[in-house]
Short mmCIF file of C-alpha atoms and ligand atoms in Angstrom, two decimals:
data_model
loop_
_atom_site.label_atom_id
_atom_site.label_comp_id
_atom_site.label_asym_id
_atom_site.label_seq_id
_atom_site.Cartn_x
_atom_site.Cartn_y
_atom_site.Cartn_z
CA UNK D 1 102.16 109.28 85.36
CA UNK D 2 102.49 112.32 87.59
CA UNK D 3 104.67 115.27 86.60
CA UNK D 4 105.86 118.38 88.39
CA UNK D 5 107.32 121.03 86.12
CA UNK D 6 109.35 123.78 87.81
CA UNK D 7 106.94 124.11 90.74
CA UNK D 8 107.42 126.69 93.45
CA UNK D 9 105.40 127.10 96.62
CA UNK D 10 105.60 128.15 100.22
CA UNK D 11 103.75 129.86 103.00
CA UNK D 12 102.40 133.33 102.30
CA UNK D 13 105.31 135.52 101.26
CA UNK D 14 107.88 132.84 102.07
CA UNK D 15 108.88 130.66 99.12
CA UNK D 16 110.16 127.29 100.31
CA UNK D 17 110.21 125.20 97.11
CA UNK D 18 112.01 126.58 94.09
CA UNK D 19 111.68 125.21 90.53
CA UNK D 20 111.15 121.57 91.49
CA UNK D 21 110.75 119.21 88.51
CA UNK D 22 110.36 115.43 88.40
CA UNK D 23 108.06 112.67 87.17
CA UNK D 24 106.66 109.68 89.03
CA UNK D 25 105.50 106.54 87.25
CA UNK D 26 104.55 103.15 88.67
CA UNK D 27 107.37 103.09 91.22
CA UNK D 28 108.45 103.95 94.73
CA UNK D 29 109.82 107.47 94.36
CA UNK D 30 111.73 108.60 97.45
CA UNK D 31 111.80 112.23 98.55
CA UNK D 32 114.86 112.70 100.74
CA UNK D 33 116.54 115.65 102.38
CA UNK D 34 117.58 117.12 105.72
CA UNK D 35 115.13 118.52 108.27
CA UNK D 36 113.58 121.62 106.76
CA UNK D 37 114.62 120.73 103.20
CA UNK D 38 111.01 121.04 102.06
CA UNK D 39 109.81 117.41 101.89
CA UNK D 40 106.52 118.06 103.72
CA UNK D 41 106.03 121.31 101.81
CA UNK D 42 106.37 119.34 98.56
CA UNK D 43 103.87 116.72 99.72
CA UNK D 44 101.38 119.39 100.85
CA UNK D 45 101.80 121.20 97.56
CA UNK D 46 101.17 118.04 95.54
CA UNK D 47 98.16 117.21 97.77
CA UNK D 48 96.85 120.69 96.84
CA UNK D 49 96.94 122.01 100.42
CA UNK D 50 99.35 124.76 99.38
CA UNK D 51 98.89 126.84 96.22
CA UNK D 52 101.51 126.83 93.49
CA UNK D 53 103.37 130.10 93.16
CA UNK D 54 104.99 128.89 89.95
CA UNK D 55 105.20 125.95 87.58
CA UNK D 56 102.62 123.27 86.84
CA UNK D 57 101.65 119.71 87.77
CA UNK D 58 99.89 117.07 85.72
CA UNK D 59 98.29 113.71 86.42
CA UNK D 60 98.14 111.57 83.27
CA UNK D 61 98.47 114.72 81.18
CA UNK D 62 95.72 116.68 82.96
CA UNK D 63 96.76 119.90 84.66
CA UNK D 64 95.78 119.45 88.33
CA UNK D 65 97.76 122.39 89.72
CA UNK D 66 94.70 124.48 90.53
CA UNK D 67 92.47 121.63 91.71
CA UNK D 68 91.01 121.46 95.21
CA UNK D 69 92.27 118.54 97.35
CA UNK D 70 88.96 116.64 97.19
CA UNK D 71 88.89 116.80 93.41
CA UNK D 72 92.44 115.50 93.16
CA UNK D 73 91.59 112.75 95.66
CA UNK D 74 88.62 111.72 93.55
CA UNK D 75 90.97 111.54 90.55
CA UNK D 76 93.26 109.09 92.35
CA UNK D 77 95.54 110.90 94.80
CA UNK D 78 95.76 109.83 98.47
CA UNK D 79 97.84 111.69 101.02
CA UNK D 80 99.08 110.57 104.43
CA UNK D 81 100.37 113.65 106.30
CA UNK D 82 103.42 113.53 108.57
CA UNK D 83 101.35 114.43 111.61
CA UNK D 84 97.74 114.12 112.76
CA UNK D 85 96.97 111.53 110.11
CA UNK D 86 94.18 109.63 111.88
CA UNK D 87 90.91 110.83 113.40
CA UNK D 88 91.70 110.09 117.07
CA UNK D 89 88.09 110.06 118.32
CA UNK D 90 86.91 107.65 115.62
CA UNK D 91 87.47 103.90 115.72
CA UNK D 92 89.84 102.10 113.39
CA UNK D 93 86.82 100.87 111.43
CA UNK D 94 85.45 104.41 111.11
CA UNK D 95 88.82 105.80 110.01
CA UNK D 96 89.05 103.19 107.27
CA UNK D 97 85.44 103.79 106.24
CA UNK D 98 86.25 107.46 105.61
CA UNK D 99 88.89 106.45 103.06
CA UNK D 100 86.34 104.12 101.51
CA UNK D 101 83.97 107.00 100.71
CA UNK D 102 86.06 107.61 97.58
CA UNK D 103 86.57 104.95 94.93
CA UNK D 104 84.40 102.61 92.93
CA UNK D 105 85.22 99.04 93.90
CA UNK D 106 83.08 97.44 96.63
CA UNK D 107 84.16 98.73 100.04
CA UNK D 108 84.20 95.28 101.61
CA UNK D 109 86.68 94.09 99.00
CA UNK D 110 89.01 97.02 99.64
CA UNK D 111 88.68 96.62 103.40
CA UNK D 112 89.62 92.94 103.12
CA UNK D 113 92.79 93.92 101.23
CA UNK D 114 93.77 96.49 103.86
CA UNK D 115 93.18 94.01 106.68
CA UNK D 116 95.26 91.49 104.76
CA UNK D 117 98.14 93.98 104.61
CA UNK D 118 97.77 94.97 108.27
CA UNK D 119 96.41 91.90 110.11
CA UNK D 120 97.36 93.47 113.47
CA UNK D 121 94.50 95.92 113.00
CA UNK D 122 91.80 93.27 113.22
CA UNK D 123 92.17 93.09 117.01
CA UNK D 124 91.90 96.91 117.17
CA UNK D 125 88.95 97.31 114.84
CA UNK D 126 86.57 98.93 117.33
CA UNK D 127 89.23 100.79 119.31
CA UNK D 128 89.47 104.57 118.96
CA UNK D 129 92.45 105.51 116.79
CA UNK D 130 93.74 107.98 119.40
CA UNK D 131 94.55 105.08 121.75
CA UNK D 132 96.64 103.09 119.27
CA UNK D 133 100.43 102.71 119.39
CA UNK D 134 102.43 104.81 116.94
CA UNK D 135 102.95 101.85 114.63
CA UNK D 136 99.28 100.86 114.70
CA UNK D 137 98.21 104.45 114.01
CA UNK D 138 100.49 104.56 110.93
CA UNK D 139 98.88 101.35 109.69
CA UNK D 140 95.47 102.99 110.02
CA UNK D 141 96.67 106.12 108.23
CA UNK D 142 98.14 104.13 105.32
CA UNK D 143 95.12 101.83 105.34
CA UNK D 144 92.74 104.77 105.10
CA UNK D 145 94.68 106.10 102.11
CA UNK D 146 94.62 102.68 100.43
CA UNK D 147 90.84 102.48 100.91
CA UNK D 148 90.71 105.31 98.34
CA UNK D 149 92.19 102.97 95.72
CA UNK D 150 94.78 105.61 94.76
CA UNK D 151 96.86 105.81 91.60
CA UNK D 152 99.24 108.15 93.41
CA UNK D 153 99.99 107.60 97.08
CA UNK D 154 101.80 110.32 99.06
CA UNK D 155 103.39 109.16 102.31
CA UNK D 156 105.08 111.81 104.46
CA UNK D 157 107.56 110.14 106.85
CA UNK D 158 105.32 107.18 107.64
CA UNK D 159 108.04 105.54 109.75
CA UNK D 160 108.85 108.57 111.94
CA UNK D 161 108.95 107.60 115.59
CA UNK D 162 108.49 103.87 114.99
CA UNK D 163 110.72 101.18 116.51
CA UNK D 164 113.11 99.45 114.06
CA UNK D 165 110.89 96.36 113.81
CA UNK D 166 107.87 98.44 112.76
CA UNK D 167 110.02 100.50 110.39
CA UNK D 168 111.20 97.39 108.53
CA UNK D 169 107.67 95.97 108.41
CA UNK D 170 106.15 99.18 107.12
CA UNK D 171 108.85 99.63 104.45
CA UNK D 172 108.30 96.12 103.13
CA UNK D 173 104.54 96.68 103.16
CA UNK D 174 104.98 99.91 101.17
CA UNK D 175 107.09 98.05 98.61
CA UNK D 176 104.46 95.31 98.43
CA UNK D 177 101.67 97.86 97.93
CA UNK D 178 103.53 99.45 95.02
CA UNK D 179 104.38 96.16 93.34
CA UNK D 180 100.98 94.56 93.74
CA UNK D 181 98.95 97.62 92.77
CA UNK D 182 101.34 99.05 90.19
CA UNK D 183 100.72 102.56 91.49
CA UNK D 184 102.99 105.58 92.04
CA UNK D 185 104.22 106.00 95.61
CA UNK D 186 105.90 109.21 96.73
CA UNK D 187 107.71 108.45 99.95
CA UNK D 188 109.18 111.34 101.93
CA UNK D 189 111.65 110.04 104.50
CA UNK D 190 114.47 111.00 106.85
CA UNK D 191 115.85 107.46 106.90
CA UNK D 192 117.77 107.50 103.61
CA UNK D 193 119.39 104.07 103.82
CA UNK D 194 116.25 102.01 104.34
CA UNK D 195 114.25 104.17 101.97
CA UNK D 196 116.74 103.78 99.12
CA UNK D 197 116.65 100.01 99.66
CA UNK D 198 112.98 99.88 98.63
CA UNK D 199 112.84 102.89 96.29
CA UNK D 200 113.18 102.77 92.50
CA UNK D 201 114.29 106.38 92.19
CA UNK D 202 115.05 109.19 94.59
CA UNK D 203 114.81 112.95 94.70
CA UNK D 204 117.06 114.76 97.14
CA UNK D 205 115.85 118.19 98.20
CA UNK D 206 118.32 120.70 99.54
CA UNK D 207 116.99 123.99 100.89
CA UNK D 208 113.88 123.65 98.74
CA UNK D 209 115.70 122.92 95.49
CA UNK D 210 116.32 119.69 93.60
CA UNK D 211 119.81 118.48 94.43
CA UNK D 212 119.45 115.26 92.47
CA UNK D 213 116.96 112.89 90.84
CA UNK D 214 118.54 109.48 90.35
CA UNK D 215 118.04 105.71 90.32
CA UNK D 216 117.96 104.74 94.02
CA UNK D 217 120.66 102.10 93.52
CA UNK D 218 123.05 104.77 92.27
CA UNK D 219 122.74 107.10 95.26
CA UNK D 220 125.85 106.49 97.36
CA UNK D 221 126.87 107.82 100.77
CA UNK D 222 129.01 110.64 99.36
CA UNK D 223 126.07 111.89 97.29
CA UNK D 224 123.79 111.68 100.33
CA UNK D 225 126.23 113.65 102.48
CA UNK D 226 126.40 116.38 99.85
CA UNK D 227 122.64 116.38 99.43
CA UNK D 228 121.97 116.66 103.15
CA UNK D 229 124.52 119.44 103.66
CA UNK D 230 122.99 122.77 104.66
N1 ATP P 301 103.37 126.64 108.17
C1 ATP P 301 104.57 127.15 107.85
N2 ATP P 301 104.77 128.49 107.79
C2 ATP P 301 105.98 129.02 107.47
N3 ATP P 301 107.07 128.26 107.19
C3 ATP P 301 106.93 126.95 107.24
C4 ATP P 301 105.68 126.31 107.57
N4 ATP P 301 105.86 124.97 107.53
C5 ATP P 301 107.16 124.78 107.20
N5 ATP P 301 107.80 125.96 107.02
C6 ATP P 301 109.20 126.13 106.62
O1 ATP P 301 109.43 125.51 105.38
C7 ATP P 301 110.71 124.88 105.36
C8 ATP P 301 110.53 123.43 104.93
O2 ATP P 301 109.77 122.72 105.91
P1 ATP P 301 109.23 121.26 105.66
O3 ATP P 301 108.31 120.94 106.78
O4 ATP P 301 108.71 121.15 104.29
O5 ATP P 301 110.58 120.43 105.78
P2 ATP P 301 110.80 118.86 105.83
O6 ATP P 301 111.82 118.53 104.80
O7 ATP P 301 109.50 118.15 105.76
O8 ATP P 301 111.46 118.66 107.28
P3 ATP P 301 111.29 117.44 108.34
O9 ATP P 301 112.24 116.38 107.90
O10 ATP P 301 111.74 118.08 109.61
O11 ATP P 301 109.87 117.00 108.36
C9 ATP P 301 111.30 125.05 106.74
O12 ATP P 301 112.23 126.10 106.70
C10 ATP P 301 110.12 125.41 107.60
O13 ATP P 301 110.49 126.24 108.66
MG1 MG P 302 108.48 116.91 106.98
#
């Protein structure tokens, strides 16, 4: 169980997130909101790349709010940023191996699971990640995170820029990952409709504040319109 209690953060003097509170259990937890609402800022803050300016966060009861990213990763958090989420000069195999440096289970076992989820990658194994298609690169980024055997997986707009076919595939893979592993998945997305279809619960951010935390099935179009209003 991961908990944020009234967290605030931002960039230098600029506070972007204000008093954000929620909990994530073994579920797909959607983070929705308009461009600039603060979704990426929230993900970066949870991943410990931005300091808290207020509030606290706990993983299974332990306060992790002042931890360095690597320490949080070792404790079970994996983060896939919105941009620049693969090492372009390294091969697919090397990218995945980097994720495998954390975690206890045999690397070969974890690699087999990732290749099972993303069979398309097997033909690209020795190709440099910078030459992959957008969809393939996202598979590598998610695969690298899964190699860490996370308890909490943060995905920042993993479907951005993908064609509809890839979007649907990746969403169903994300759902499958959550169900099979029983982990917490925080999924920041622009695409509210498709995200709500696979999410258990959703948080809507509006100008850096919580507009709503609700069961995904209960978030209707009217609520979304209000939540996305600037
Ligand atoms: N490095 C930065 N320095 C200063 N302000 C920033 C920085 N990054 C983001 N911001 C500001 O923080 C606010 C929230 O941005 P953020 O990237 O978190 O939004 P988002 O919800 O992820 O948007 P998008 O859907 O476009 O990815 C915006 O007003 C943005 O201009
Ligand atoms: Mg963003």
